[in-house]
Coordinates of N, CA, C and O in Angstrom, one line a residue:
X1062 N 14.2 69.6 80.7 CA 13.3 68.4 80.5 C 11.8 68.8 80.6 O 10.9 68.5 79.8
X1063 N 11.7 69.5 81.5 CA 10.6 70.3 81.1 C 10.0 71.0 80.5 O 8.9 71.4 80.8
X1064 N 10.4 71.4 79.4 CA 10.8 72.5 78.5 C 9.6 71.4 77.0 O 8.9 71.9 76.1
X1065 N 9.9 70.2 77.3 CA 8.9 69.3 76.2 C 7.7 69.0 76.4 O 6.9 68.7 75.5
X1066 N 7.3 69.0 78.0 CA 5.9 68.7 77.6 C 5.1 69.9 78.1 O 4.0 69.6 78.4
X1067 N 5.6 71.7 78.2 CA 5.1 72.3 77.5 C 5.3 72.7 76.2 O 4.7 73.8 75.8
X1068 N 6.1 72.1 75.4 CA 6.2 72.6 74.0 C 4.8 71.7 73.3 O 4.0 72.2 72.6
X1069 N 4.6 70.5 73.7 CA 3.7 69.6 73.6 C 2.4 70.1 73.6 O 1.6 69.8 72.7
X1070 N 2.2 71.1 74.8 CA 1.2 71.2 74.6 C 0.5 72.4 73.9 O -0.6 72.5 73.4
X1071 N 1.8 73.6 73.9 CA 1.7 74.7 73.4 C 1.4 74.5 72.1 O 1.1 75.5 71.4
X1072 N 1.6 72.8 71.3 CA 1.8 72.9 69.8 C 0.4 72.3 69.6 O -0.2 72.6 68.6
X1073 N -0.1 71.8 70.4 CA -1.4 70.6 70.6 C -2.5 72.3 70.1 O -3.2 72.5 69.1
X1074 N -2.2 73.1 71.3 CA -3.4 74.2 71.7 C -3.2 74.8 70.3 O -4.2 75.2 69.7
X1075 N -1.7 75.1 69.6 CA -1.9 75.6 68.4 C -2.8 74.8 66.9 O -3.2 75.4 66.0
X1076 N -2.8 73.5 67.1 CA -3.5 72.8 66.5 C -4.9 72.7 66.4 O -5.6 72.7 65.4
X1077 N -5.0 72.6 67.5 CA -7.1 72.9 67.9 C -7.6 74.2 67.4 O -8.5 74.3 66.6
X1078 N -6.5 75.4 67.8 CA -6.9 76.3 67.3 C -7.2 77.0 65.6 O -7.9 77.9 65.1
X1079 N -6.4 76.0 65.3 CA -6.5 76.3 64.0 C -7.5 75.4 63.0 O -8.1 75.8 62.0
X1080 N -7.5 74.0 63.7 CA -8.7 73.4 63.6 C -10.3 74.2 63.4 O -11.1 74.4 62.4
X1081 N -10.1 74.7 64.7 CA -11.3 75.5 64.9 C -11.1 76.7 63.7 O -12.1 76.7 63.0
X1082 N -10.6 77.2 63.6 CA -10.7 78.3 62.7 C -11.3 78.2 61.4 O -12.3 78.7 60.8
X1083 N -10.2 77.1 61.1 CA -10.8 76.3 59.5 C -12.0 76.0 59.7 O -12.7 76.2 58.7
X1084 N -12.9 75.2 61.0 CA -13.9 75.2 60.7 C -14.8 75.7 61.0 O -16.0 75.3 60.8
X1085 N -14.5 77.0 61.8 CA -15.5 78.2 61.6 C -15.6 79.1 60.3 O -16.3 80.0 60.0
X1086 N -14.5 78.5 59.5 CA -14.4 79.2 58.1 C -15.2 78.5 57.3 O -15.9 79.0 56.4
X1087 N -15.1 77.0 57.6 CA -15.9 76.3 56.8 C -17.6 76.8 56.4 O -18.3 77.2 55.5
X1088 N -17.5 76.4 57.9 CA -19.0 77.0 58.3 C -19.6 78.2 57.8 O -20.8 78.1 57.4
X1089 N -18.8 79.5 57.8 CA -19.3 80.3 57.4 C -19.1 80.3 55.9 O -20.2 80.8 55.5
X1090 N -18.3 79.9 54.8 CA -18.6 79.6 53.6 C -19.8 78.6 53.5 O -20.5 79.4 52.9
X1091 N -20.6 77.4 53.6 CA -21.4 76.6 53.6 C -22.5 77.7 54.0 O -23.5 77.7 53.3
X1092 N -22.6 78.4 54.7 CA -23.8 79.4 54.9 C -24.5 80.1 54.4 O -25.7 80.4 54.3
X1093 N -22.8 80.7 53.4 CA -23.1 81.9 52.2 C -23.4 81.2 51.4 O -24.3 81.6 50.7
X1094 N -22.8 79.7 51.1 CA -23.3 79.0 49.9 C -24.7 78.9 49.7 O -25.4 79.0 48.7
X1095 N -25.0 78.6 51.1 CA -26.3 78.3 50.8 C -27.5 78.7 50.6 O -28.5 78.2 50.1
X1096 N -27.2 80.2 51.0 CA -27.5 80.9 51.0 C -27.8 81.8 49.4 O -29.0 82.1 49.0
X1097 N -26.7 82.0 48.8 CA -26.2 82.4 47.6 C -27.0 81.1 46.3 O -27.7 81.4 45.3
X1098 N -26.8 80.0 46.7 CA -27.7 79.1 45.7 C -29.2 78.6 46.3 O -29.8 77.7 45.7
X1099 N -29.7 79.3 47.9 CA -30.7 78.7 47.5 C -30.6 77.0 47.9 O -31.3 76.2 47.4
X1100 N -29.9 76.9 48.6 CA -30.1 75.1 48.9 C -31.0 74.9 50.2 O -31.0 75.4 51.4
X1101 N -31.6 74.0 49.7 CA -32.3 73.6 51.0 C -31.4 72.6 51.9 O -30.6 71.8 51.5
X1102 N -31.7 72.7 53.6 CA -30.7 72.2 54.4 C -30.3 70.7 54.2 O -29.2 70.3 54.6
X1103 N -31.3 69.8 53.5 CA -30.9 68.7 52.4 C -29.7 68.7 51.8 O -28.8 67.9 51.9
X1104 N -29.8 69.6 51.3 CA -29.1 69.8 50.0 C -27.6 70.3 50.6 O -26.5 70.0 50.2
X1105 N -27.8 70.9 51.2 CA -26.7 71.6 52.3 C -26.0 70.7 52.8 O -24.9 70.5 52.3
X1106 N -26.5 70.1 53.7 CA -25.6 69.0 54.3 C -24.9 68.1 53.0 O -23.7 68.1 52.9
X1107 N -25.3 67.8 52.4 CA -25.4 66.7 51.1 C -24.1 67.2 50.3 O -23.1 66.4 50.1
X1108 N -24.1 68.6 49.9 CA -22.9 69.4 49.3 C -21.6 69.3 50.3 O -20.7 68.6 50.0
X1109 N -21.5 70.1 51.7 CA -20.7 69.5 52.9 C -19.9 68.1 52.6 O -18.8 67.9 52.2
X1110 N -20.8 67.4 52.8 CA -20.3 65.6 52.9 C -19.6 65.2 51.2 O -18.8 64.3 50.9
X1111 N -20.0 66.0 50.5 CA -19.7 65.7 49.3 C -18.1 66.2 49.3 O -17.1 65.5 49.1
X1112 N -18.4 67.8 49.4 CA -17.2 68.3 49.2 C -15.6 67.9 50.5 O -14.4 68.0 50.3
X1113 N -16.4 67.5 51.6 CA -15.8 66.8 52.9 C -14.8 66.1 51.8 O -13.7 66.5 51.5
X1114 N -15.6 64.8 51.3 CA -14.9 63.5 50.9 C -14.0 64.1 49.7 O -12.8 63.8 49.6
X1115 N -14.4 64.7 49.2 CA -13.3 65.1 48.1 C -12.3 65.4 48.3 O -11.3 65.1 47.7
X1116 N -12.2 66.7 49.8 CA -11.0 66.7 49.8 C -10.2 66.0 50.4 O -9.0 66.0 50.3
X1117 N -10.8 65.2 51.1 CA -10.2 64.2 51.9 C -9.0 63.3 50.9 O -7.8 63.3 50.9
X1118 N -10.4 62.5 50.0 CA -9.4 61.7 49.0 C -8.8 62.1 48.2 O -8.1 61.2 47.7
X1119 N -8.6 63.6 47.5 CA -7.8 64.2 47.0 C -6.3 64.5 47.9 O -5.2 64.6 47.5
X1120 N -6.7 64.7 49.1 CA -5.2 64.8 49.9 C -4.9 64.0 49.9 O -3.7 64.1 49.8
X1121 N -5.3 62.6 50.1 CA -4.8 61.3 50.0 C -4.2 60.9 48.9 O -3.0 60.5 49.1
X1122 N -4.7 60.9 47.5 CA -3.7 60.9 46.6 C -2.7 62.2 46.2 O -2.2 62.0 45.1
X1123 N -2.5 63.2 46.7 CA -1.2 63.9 46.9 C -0.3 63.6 47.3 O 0.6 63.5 46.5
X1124 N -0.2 63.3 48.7 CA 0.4 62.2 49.6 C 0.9 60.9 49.7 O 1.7 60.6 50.6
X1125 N 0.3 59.9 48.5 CA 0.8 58.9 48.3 C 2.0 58.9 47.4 O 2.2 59.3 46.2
X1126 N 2.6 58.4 48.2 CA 4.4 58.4 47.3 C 4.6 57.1 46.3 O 5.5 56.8 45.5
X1127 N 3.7 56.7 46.6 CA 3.8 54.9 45.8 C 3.4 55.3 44.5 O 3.7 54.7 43.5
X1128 N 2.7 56.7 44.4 CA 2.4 56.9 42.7 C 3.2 57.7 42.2 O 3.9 58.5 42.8
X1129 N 3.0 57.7 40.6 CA 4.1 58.8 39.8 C 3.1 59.7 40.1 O 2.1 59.7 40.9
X1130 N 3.5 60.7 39.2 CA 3.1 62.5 38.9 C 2.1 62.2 37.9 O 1.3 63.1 37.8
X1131 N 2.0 61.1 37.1 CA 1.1 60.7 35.9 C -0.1 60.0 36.3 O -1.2 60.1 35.7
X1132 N 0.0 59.3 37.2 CA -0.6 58.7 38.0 C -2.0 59.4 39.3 O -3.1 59.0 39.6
X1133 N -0.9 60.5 39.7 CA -1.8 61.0 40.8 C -2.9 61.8 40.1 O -4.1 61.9 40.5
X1134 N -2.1 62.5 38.7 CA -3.2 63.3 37.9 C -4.1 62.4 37.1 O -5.1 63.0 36.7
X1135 N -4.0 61.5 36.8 CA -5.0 60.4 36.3 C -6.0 60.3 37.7 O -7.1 60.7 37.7
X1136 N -5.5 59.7 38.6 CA -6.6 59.7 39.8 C -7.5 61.2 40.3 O -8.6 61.1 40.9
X1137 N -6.9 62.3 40.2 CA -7.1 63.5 40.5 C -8.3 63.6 39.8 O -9.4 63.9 40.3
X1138 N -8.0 63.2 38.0 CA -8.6 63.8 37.2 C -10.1 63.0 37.5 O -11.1 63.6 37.6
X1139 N -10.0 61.8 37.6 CA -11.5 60.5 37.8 C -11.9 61.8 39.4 O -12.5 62.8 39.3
X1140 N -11.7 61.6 39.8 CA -12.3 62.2 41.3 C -12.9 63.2 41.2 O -14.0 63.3 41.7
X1141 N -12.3 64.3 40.4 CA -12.6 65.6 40.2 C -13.9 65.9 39.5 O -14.7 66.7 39.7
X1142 N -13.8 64.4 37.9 CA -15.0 64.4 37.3 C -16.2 63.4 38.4 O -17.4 63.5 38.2
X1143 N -15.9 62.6 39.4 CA -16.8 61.9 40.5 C -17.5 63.3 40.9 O -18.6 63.7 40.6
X1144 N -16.8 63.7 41.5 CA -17.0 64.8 42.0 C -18.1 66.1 41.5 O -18.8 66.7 42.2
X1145 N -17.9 66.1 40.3 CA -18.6 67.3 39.5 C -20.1 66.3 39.5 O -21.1 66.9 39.8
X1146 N -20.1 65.1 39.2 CA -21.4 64.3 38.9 C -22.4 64.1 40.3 O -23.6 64.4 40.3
X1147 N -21.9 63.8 41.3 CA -22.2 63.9 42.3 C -23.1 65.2 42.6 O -24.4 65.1 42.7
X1148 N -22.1 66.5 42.8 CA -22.9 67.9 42.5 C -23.6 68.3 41.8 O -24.4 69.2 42.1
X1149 N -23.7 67.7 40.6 CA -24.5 67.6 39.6 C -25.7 66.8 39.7 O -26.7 67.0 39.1
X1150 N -25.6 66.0 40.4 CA -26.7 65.2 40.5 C -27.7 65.7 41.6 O -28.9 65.4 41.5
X1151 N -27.2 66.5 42.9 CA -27.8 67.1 43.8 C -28.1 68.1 43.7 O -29.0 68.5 44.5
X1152 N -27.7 68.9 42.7 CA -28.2 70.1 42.8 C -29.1 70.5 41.5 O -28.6 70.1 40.5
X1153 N -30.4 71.2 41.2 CA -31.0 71.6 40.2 C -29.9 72.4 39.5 O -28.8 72.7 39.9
X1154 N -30.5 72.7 37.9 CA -29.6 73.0 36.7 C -29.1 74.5 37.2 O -28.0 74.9 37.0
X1155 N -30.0 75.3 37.7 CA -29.7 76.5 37.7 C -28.3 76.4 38.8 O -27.1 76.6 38.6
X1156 N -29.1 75.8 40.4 CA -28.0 76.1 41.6 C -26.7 75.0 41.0 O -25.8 74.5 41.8
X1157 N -26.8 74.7 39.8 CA -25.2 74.1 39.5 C -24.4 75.3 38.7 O -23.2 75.5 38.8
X1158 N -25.2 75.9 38.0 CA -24.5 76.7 37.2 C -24.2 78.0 38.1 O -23.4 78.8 37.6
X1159 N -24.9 78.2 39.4 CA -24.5 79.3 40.3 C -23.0 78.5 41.0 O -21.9 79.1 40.9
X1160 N -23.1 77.6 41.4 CA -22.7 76.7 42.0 C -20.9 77.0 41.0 O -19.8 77.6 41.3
X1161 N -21.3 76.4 40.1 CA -20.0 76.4 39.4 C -19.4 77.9 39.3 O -18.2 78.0 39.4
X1162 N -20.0 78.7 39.2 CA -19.8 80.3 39.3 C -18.7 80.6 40.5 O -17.6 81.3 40.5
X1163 N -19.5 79.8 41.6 CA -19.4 80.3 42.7 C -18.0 79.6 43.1 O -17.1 80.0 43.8
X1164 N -17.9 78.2 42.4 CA -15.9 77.7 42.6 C -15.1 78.6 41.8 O -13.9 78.7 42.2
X1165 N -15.5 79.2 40.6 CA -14.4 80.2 39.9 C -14.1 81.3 40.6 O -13.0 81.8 40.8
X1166 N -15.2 81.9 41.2 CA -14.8 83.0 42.3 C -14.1 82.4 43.0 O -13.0 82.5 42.4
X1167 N -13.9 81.6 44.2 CA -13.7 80.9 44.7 C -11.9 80.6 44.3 O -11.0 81.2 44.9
X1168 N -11.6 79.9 43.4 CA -10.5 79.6 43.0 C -9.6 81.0 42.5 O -8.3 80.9 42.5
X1169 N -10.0 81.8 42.3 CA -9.5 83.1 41.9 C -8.7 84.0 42.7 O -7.7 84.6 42.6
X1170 N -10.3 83.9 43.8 CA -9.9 84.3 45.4 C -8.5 84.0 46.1 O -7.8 84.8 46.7
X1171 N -8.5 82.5 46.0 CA -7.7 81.7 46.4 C -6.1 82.3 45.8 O -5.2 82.8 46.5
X1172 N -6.1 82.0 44.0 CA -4.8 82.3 43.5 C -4.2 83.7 44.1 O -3.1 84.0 44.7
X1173 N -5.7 84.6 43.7 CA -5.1 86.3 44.5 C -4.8 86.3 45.7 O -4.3 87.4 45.9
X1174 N -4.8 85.4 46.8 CA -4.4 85.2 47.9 C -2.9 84.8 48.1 O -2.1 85.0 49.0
X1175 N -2.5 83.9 46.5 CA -1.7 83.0 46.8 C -0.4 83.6 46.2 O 0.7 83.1 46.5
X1176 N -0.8 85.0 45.3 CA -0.4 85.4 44.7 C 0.7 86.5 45.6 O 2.0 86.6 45.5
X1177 N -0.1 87.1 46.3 CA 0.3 88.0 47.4 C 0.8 87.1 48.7 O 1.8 87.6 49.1
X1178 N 0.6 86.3 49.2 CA 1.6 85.9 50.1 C 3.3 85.3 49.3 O 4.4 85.2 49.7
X1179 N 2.9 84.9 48.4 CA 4.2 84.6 47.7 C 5.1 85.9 47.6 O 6.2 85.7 47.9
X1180 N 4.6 87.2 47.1 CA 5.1 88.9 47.2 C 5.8 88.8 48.3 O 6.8 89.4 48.2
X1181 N 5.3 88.0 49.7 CA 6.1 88.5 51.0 C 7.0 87.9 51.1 O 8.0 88.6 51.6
X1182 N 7.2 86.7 50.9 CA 8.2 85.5 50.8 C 9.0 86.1 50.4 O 8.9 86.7 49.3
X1183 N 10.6 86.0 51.9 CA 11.8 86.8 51.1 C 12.4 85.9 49.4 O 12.0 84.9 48.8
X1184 N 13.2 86.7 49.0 CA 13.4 86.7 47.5 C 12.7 86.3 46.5 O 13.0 85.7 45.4
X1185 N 11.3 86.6 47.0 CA 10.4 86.9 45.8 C 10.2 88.4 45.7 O 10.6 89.4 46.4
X1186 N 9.4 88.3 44.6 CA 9.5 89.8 43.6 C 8.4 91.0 45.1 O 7.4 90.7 45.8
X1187 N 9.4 92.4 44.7 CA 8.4 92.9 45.5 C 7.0 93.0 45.2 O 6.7 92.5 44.1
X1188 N 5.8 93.8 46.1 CA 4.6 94.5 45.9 C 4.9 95.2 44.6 O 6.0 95.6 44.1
X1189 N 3.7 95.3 44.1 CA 3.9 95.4 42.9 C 4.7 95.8 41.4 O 4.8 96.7 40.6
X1190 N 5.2 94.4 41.6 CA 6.5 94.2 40.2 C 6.1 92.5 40.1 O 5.7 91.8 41.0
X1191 N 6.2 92.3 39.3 CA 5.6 91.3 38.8 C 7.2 90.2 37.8 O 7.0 89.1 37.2

């Protein structure tokens, strides 16, 4: 019986931790960004809050089960274009076009990440075989 509310909390401290991780990762991406385009701390925070809310409401419609698969990508797709206007509207023409550079790296990063932990995952294909 005791055995649960240290599981409780051992699961709690693994949460915070990871919390924090994400957003010391945050943090240090928003630094380089800003860094990298040039934003002023205006603009910084502004980008932050922007991209905050997107993911937020983008997890939200993932997660809702009340919609179809036609449905969530219709809302995905309005958000995503919200989303681009917003950035667009905060940032000068150049730090958009760095900006947009800088999500294709970005997303690339990500797949090549996604790519190789899937390699580890038993009965997937080994290190390099494709």
């Amino acid at each position: 019986m005791k055995l649960l509310p240290a599981l409780f909390i051992m699961l709690s401290t693994c949460s915070i931790a990871f919390a924090q991780d994400s957003t010391m990762l945050h943090h240090k991406l928003s630094r380089k960004m800003k860094q990298e385009l040039a934003l002023t701390s205006p603009q910084s925070r502004q980008l932050q809050n922007i991209e905050t809310s997107f993911r937020r409401q983008a997890k939200s419609i993932r997660r809702n089960e009340t919609l179809s698969s036609a449905e969530k990508d219709a809302q995905l797709h309005r958000l995503q274009q919200t989303h681009a206007d917003q950035v667009k509207a905060l940032l000068s023409a150049t730090q958009y076009v760095q900006y947009q550079q800088w999500m294709i790296k970005s997303q690339e990063r990500w797949q090549r990440a996604q790519r190789l932990q899937d390699r580890q995952l038993p009965g997937k294909t080994t290190p390099g075989k494709t």
